[in-house]
Short mmCIF file of C-alpha atoms and ligand atoms in Angstrom, two decimals:
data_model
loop_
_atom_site.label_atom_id
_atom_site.label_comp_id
_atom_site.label_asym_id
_atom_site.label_seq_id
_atom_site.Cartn_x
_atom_site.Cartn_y
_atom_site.Cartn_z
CA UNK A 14 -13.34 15.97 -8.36
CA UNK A 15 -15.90 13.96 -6.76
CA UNK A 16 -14.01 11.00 -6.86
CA UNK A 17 -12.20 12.25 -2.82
CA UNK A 18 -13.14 15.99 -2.73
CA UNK A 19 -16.60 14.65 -0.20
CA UNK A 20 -14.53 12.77 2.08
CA UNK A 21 -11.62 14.45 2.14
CA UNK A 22 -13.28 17.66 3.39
CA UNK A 23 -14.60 15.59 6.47
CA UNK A 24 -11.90 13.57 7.04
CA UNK A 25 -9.63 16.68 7.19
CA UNK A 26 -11.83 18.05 10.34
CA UNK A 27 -8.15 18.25 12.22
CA UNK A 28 -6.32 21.54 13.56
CA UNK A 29 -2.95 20.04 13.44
CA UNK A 30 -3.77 18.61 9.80
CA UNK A 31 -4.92 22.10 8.60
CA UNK A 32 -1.45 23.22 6.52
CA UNK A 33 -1.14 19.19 5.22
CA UNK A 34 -4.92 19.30 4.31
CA UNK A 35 -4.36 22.41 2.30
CA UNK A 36 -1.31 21.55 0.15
CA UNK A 37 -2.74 17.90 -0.10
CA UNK A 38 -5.45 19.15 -1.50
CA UNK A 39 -4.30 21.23 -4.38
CA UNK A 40 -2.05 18.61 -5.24
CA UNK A 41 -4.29 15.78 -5.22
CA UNK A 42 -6.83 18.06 -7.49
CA UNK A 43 -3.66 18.00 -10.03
CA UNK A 44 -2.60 14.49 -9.52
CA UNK A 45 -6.88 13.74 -10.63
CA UNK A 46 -7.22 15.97 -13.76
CA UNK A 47 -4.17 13.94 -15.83
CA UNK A 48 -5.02 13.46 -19.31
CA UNK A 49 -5.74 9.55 -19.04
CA UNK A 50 -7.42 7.14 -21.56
CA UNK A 51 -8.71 4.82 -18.82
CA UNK A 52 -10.39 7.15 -16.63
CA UNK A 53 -13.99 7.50 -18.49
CA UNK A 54 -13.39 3.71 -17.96
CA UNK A 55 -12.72 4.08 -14.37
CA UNK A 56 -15.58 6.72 -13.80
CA UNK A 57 -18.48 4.41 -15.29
CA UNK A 58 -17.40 1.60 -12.66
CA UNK A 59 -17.41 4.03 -9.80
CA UNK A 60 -20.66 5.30 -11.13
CA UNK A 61 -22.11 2.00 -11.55
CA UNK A 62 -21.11 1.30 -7.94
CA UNK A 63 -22.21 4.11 -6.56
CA UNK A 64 -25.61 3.79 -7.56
CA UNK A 65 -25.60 0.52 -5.60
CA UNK A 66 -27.08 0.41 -1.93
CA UNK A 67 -24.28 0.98 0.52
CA UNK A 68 -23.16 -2.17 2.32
CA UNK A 69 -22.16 -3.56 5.89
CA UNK A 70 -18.22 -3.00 6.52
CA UNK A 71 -16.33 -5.57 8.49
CA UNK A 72 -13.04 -7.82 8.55
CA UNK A 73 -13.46 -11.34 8.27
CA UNK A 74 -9.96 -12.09 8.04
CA UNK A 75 -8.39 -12.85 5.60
CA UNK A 76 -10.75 -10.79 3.84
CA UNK A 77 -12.09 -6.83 4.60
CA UNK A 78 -15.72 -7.51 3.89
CA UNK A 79 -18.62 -5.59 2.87
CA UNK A 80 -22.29 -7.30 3.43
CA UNK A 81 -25.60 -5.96 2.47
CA UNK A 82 -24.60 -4.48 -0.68
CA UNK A 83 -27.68 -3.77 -2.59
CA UNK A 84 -26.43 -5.65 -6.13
CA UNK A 85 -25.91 -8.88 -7.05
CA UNK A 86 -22.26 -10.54 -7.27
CA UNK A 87 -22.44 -10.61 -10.67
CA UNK A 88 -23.30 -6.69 -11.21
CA UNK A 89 -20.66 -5.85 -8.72
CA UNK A 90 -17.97 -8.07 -9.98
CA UNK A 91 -18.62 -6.61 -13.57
CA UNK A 92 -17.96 -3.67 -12.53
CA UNK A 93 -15.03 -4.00 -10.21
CA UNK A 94 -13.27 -5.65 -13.32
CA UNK A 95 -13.35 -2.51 -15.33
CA UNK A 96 -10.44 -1.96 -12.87
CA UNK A 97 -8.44 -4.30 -13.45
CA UNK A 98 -5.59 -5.46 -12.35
CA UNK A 99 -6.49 -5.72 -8.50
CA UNK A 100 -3.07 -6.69 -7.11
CA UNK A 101 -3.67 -6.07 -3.69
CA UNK A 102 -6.75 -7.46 -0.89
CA UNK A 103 -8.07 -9.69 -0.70
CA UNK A 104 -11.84 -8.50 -0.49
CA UNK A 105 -15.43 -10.29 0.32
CA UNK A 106 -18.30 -8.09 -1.06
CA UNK A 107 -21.26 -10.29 -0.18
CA UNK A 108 -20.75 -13.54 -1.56
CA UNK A 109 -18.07 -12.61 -3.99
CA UNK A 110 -14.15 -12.93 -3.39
CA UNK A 111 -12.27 -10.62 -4.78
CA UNK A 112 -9.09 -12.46 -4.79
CA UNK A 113 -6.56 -9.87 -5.45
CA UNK A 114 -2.79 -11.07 -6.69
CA UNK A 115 -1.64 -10.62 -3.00
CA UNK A 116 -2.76 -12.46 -0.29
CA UNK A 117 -2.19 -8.92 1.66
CA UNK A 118 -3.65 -10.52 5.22
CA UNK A 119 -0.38 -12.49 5.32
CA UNK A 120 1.86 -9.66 5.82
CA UNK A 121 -0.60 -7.89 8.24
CA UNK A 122 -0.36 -11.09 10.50
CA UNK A 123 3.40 -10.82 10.55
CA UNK A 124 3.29 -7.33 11.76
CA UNK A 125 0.16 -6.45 13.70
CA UNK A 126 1.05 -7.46 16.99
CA UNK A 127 4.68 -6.22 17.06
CA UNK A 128 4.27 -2.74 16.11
CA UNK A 129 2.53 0.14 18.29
CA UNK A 130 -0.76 -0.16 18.85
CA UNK A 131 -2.88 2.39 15.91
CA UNK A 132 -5.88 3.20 18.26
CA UNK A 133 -6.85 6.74 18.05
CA UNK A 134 -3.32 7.10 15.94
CA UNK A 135 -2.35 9.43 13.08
CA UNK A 136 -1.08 6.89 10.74
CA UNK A 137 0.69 7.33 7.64
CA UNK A 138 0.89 4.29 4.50
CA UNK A 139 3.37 5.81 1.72
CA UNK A 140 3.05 3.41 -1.20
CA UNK A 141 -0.15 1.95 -0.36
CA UNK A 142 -1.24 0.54 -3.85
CA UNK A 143 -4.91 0.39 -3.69
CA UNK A 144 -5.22 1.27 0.29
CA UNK A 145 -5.81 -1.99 1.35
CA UNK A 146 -3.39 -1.99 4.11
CA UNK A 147 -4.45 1.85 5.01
CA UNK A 148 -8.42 0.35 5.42
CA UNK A 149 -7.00 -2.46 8.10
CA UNK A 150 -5.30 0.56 9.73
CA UNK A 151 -8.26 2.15 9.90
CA UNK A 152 -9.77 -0.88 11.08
CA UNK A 153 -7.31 -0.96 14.11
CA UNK A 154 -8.62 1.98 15.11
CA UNK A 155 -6.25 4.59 13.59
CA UNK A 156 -7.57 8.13 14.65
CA UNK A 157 -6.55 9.05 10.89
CA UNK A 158 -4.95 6.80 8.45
CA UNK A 159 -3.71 8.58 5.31
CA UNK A 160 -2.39 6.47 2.32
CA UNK A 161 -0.40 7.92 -0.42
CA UNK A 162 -0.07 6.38 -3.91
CA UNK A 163 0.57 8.20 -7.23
CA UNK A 164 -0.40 5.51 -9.43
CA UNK A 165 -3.95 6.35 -10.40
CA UNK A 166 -5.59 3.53 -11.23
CA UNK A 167 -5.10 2.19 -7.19
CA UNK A 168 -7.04 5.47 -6.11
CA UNK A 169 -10.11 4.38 -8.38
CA UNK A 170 -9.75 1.02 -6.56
CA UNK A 171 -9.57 2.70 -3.06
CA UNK A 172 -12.73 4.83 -4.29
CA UNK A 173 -14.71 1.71 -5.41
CA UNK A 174 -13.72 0.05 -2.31
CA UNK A 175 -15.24 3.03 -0.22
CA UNK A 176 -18.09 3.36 -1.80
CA UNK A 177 -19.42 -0.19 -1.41
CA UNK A 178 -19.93 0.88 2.44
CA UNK A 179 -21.81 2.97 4.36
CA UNK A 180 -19.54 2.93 7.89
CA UNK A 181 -17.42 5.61 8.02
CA UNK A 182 -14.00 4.15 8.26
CA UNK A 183 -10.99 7.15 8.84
CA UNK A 184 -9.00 6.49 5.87
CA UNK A 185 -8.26 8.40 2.86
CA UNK A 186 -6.02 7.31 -0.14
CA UNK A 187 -4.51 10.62 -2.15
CA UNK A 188 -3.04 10.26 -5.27
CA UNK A 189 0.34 11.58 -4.29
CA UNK A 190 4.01 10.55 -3.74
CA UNK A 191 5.73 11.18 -0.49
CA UNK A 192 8.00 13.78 -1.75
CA UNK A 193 4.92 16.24 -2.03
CA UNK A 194 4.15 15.70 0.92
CA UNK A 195 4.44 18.83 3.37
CA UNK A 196 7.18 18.21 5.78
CA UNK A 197 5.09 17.87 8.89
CA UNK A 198 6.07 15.68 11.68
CA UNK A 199 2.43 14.44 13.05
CA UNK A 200 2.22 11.20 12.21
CA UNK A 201 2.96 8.43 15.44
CA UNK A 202 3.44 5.65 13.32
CA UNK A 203 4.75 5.53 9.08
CA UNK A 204 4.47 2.36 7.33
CA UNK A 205 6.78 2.64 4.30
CA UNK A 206 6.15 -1.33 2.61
CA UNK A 207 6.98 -2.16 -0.80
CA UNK A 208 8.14 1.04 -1.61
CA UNK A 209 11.97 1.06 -1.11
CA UNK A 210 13.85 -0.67 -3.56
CA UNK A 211 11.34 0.84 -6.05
CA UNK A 212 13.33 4.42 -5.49
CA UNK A 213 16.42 5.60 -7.40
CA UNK A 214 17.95 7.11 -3.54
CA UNK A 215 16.87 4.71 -0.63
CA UNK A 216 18.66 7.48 1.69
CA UNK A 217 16.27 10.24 0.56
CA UNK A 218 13.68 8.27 1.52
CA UNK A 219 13.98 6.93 4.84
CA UNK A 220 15.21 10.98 5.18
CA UNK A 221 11.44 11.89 3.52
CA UNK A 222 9.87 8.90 6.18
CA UNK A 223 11.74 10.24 8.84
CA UNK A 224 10.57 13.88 8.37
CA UNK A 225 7.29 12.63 8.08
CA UNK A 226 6.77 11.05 12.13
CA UNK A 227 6.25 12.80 15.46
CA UNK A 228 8.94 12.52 18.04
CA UNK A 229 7.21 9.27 19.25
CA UNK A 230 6.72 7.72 16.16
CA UNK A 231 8.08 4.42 14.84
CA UNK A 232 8.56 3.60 11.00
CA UNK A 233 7.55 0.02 9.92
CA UNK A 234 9.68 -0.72 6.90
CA UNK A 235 9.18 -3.71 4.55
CA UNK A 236 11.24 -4.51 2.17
CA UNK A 237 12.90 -6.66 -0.58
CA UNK A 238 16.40 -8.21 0.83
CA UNK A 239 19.20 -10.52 -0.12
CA UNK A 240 21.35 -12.80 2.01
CA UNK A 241 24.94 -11.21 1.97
CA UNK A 242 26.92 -9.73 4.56
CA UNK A 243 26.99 -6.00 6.01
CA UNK A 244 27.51 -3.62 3.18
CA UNK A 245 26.53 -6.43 0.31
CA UNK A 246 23.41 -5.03 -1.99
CA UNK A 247 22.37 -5.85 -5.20
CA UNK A 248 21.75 -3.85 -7.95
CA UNK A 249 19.64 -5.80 -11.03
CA UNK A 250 20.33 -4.85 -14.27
CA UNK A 251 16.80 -4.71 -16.17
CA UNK A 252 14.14 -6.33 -14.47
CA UNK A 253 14.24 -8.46 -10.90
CA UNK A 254 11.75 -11.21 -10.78
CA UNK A 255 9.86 -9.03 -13.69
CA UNK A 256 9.55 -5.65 -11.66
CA UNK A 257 10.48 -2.91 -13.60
CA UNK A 258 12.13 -0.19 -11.44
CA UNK A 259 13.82 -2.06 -8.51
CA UNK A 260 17.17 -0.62 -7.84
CA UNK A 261 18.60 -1.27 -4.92
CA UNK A 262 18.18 -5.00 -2.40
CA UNK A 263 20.23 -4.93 0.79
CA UNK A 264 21.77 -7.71 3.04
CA UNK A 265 19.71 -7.76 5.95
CA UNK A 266 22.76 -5.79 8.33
CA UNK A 267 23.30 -3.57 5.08
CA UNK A 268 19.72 -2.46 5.34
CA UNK A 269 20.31 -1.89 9.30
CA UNK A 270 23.01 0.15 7.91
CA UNK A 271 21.34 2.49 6.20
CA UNK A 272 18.46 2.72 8.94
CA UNK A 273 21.21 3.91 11.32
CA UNK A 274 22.92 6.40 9.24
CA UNK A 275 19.31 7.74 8.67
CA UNK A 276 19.39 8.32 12.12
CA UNK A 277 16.65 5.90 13.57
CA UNK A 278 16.92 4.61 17.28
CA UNK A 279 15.66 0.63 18.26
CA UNK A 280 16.22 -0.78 14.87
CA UNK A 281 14.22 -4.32 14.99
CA UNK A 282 13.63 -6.97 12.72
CA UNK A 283 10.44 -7.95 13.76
CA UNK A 284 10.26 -10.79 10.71
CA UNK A 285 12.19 -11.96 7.53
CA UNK A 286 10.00 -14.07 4.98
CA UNK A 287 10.33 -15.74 1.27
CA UNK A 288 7.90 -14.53 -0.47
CA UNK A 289 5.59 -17.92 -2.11
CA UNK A 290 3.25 -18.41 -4.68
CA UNK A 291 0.82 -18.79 -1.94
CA UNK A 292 0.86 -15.06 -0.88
CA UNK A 293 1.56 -13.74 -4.63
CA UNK A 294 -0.97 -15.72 -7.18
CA UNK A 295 -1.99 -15.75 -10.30
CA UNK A 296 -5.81 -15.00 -9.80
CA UNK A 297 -8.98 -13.92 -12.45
CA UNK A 298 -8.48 -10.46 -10.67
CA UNK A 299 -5.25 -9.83 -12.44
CA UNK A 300 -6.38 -10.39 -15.68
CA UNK A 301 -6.99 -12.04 -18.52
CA UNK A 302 -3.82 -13.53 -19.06
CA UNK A 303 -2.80 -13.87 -15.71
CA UNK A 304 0.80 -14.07 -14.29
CA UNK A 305 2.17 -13.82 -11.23
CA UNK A 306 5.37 -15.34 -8.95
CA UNK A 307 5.36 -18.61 -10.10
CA UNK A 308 5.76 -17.60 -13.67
CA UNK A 309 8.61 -14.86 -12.35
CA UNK A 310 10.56 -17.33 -10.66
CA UNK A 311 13.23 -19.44 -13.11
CA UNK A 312 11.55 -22.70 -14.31
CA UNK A 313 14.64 -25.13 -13.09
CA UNK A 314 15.14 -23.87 -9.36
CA UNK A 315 12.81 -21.69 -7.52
CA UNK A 316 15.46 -20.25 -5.59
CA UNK A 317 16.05 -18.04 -8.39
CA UNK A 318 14.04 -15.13 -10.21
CA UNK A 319 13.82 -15.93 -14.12
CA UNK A 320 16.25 -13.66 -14.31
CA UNK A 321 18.75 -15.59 -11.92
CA UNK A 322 19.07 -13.38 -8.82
CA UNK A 323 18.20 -14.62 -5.81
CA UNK A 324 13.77 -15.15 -5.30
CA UNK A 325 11.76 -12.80 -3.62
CA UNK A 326 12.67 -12.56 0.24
CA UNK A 327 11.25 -9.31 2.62
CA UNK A 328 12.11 -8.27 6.07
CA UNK A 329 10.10 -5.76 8.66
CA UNK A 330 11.95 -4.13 10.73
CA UNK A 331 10.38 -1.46 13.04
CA UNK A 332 12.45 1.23 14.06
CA UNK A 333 11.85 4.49 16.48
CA UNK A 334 12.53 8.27 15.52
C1 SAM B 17 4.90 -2.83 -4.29
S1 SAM B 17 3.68 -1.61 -4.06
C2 SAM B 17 3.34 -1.84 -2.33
C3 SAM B 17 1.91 -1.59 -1.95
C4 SAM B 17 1.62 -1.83 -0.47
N1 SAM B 17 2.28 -0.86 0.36
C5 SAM B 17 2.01 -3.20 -0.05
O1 SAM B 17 2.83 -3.35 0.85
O2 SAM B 17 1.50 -4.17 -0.61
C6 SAM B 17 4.62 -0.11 -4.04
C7 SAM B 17 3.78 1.12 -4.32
O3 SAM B 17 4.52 2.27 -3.96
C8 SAM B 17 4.20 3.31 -4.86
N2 SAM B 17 5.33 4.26 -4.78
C9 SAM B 17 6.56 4.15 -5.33
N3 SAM B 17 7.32 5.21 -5.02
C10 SAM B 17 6.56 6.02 -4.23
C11 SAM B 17 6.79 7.29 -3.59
N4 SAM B 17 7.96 7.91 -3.71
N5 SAM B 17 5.79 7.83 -2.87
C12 SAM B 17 4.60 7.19 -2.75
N6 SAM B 17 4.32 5.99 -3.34
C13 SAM B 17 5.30 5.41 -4.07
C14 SAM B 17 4.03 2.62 -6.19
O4 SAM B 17 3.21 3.35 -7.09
C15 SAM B 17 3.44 1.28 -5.78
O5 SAM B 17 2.02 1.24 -5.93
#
């Protein structure tokens, strides 16, 4: 599969990598040759963009931007909507903003100067939607920064993304989960964000994560919380705040909890935050019927999801192995 097969030969030029590389590999072939009715839909867009002159990349923050691309806004923005829904960015690809549902600088800013710094690090981003988080990694410097993500229409994204630049930026996005993973502990730092109350057994993991980072390492873990006292969580029933799949939000001391019986050292919450329709927005990118937070949250109080739990609210905490 063209699509990572180039890059990922050259990205994997690592002796310590060599057992992950080969495993990831197989897999990720698998993970690519799913029966899906999008993907000849996904494959003219990367074609189309691929045939374009290879741009500039930069940051101009809030924005990862690409310059010099050899196609008009118009041509690239058709075909960066044939992958549609961009939830996460946001992106500048000459002139054109791709405003992506997430205002994803806004999170970086909380945490970039409180973890470790990623120069010449092994990083790892489990969860990382359409790799725009595992790109500013990269952009910090990371030595290697490997996202995950099994849903496949992110990797197209993360492939489009790539292709609109020429640099050569050390970060790959496979289209894998973290439980087929090899257990390998070479990574210094593991960014796990968004990604925990979407699983069925929060313990199994932070035990995964944990598995996953050098004796040096430190996990960054964001995540969905509720106010409540130690041991309080709460469970929705159906959908919270229209997510599908969200299982289990802890109290801020009952996530601390859990950190600690997982065995992590130096828990820190490095930031707590509501989440606003400033950061989550309805945008073109999304759709044609866009909707986002401010439709998700009920239409008397805002303090509530439609649904009447309590709105969005995320914590980072940084912990050490
Ligand atoms: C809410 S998004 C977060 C994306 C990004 N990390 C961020 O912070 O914006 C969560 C992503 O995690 C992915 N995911 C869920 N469970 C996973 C697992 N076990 N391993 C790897 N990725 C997973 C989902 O497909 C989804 O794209």
């Amino acid at each position: 599969m063209k699509l990572f097969e180039d890059k990922f030969k050259l990205f994997f030029n690592d002796l310590v990598l060599q057992k992950f590389k080969d495993e990831c590999l197989l897999k990720s072939r698998d993970a690519f040759a799913v029966k899906n009715g999008n993907i000849p839909k996904w494959t003219s867009a990367l074609d189309e963009i691929n045939a374009f002159k290879k741009g500039d990349l930069d940051l101009n923050e809030p924005y990862i931007s690409i310059k010099n691309i050899g196609a008009s806004s118009d041509t690239i923005e058709a075909s960066l909507k044939k992958l549609l829904p961009w939830r996460k960015g946001p992106y500048i690809l000459n002139d054109l903003k791709l405003e992506s549902e997430w205002l994803g600088d806004l999170k970086w800013q909380r945490l970039k100067n409180k973890i470790k710094p990623l120069h010449n690090k092994r990083v790892l981003d489990v969860g990382a939607g359409n790799g725009y988080f595992t790109m500013r990694m990269a952009l910090e410097g990371a030595k290697q920064a490997i996202g995950v993500e099994p849903f496949l229409l992110f990797n197209y994204q993360y492939a489009a993304i790539d292709a609109l630049f020429k640099n050569n930026l050390n970060s790959i996005l496979l289209p894998l989960r973290l439980e087929e993973l090899p257990n390998m502990p070479v990574f210094d730092s593991v960014f796990s964000m968004g990604v925990l109350y979407h699983q069925r057994d929060h313990m199994e993991h932070l035990s995964l994560l944990k598995k996953m980072m050098s004796p040096e390492s430190e996990l960054i873990l964001e995540t969905l919380i509720v106010d409540g006292p130690k041991n309080f969580k709460l469970t929705p029933e159906g959908r919270y705040a229209n997510m599908r799949n969200v299982y289990c939000l802890p109290s801020i001391e009952t996530l601390k909890s859990w950190l600690d019986d997982a065995d992590f050292k130096n828990i820190e919450v490095i930031d707590i935050s509501q989440t606003t329709p400033t950061e989550q927005r309805k945008t073109s990118w999304i759709g044609d019927n866009p909707a986002s937070l401010e439709d998700f949250l009920h239409p008397s109080d805002s303090s509530l999801t439609i649904e009447g739990y309590p709105a969005p609210k995320r914590a980072i905490v940084i912990c050490k192995n």
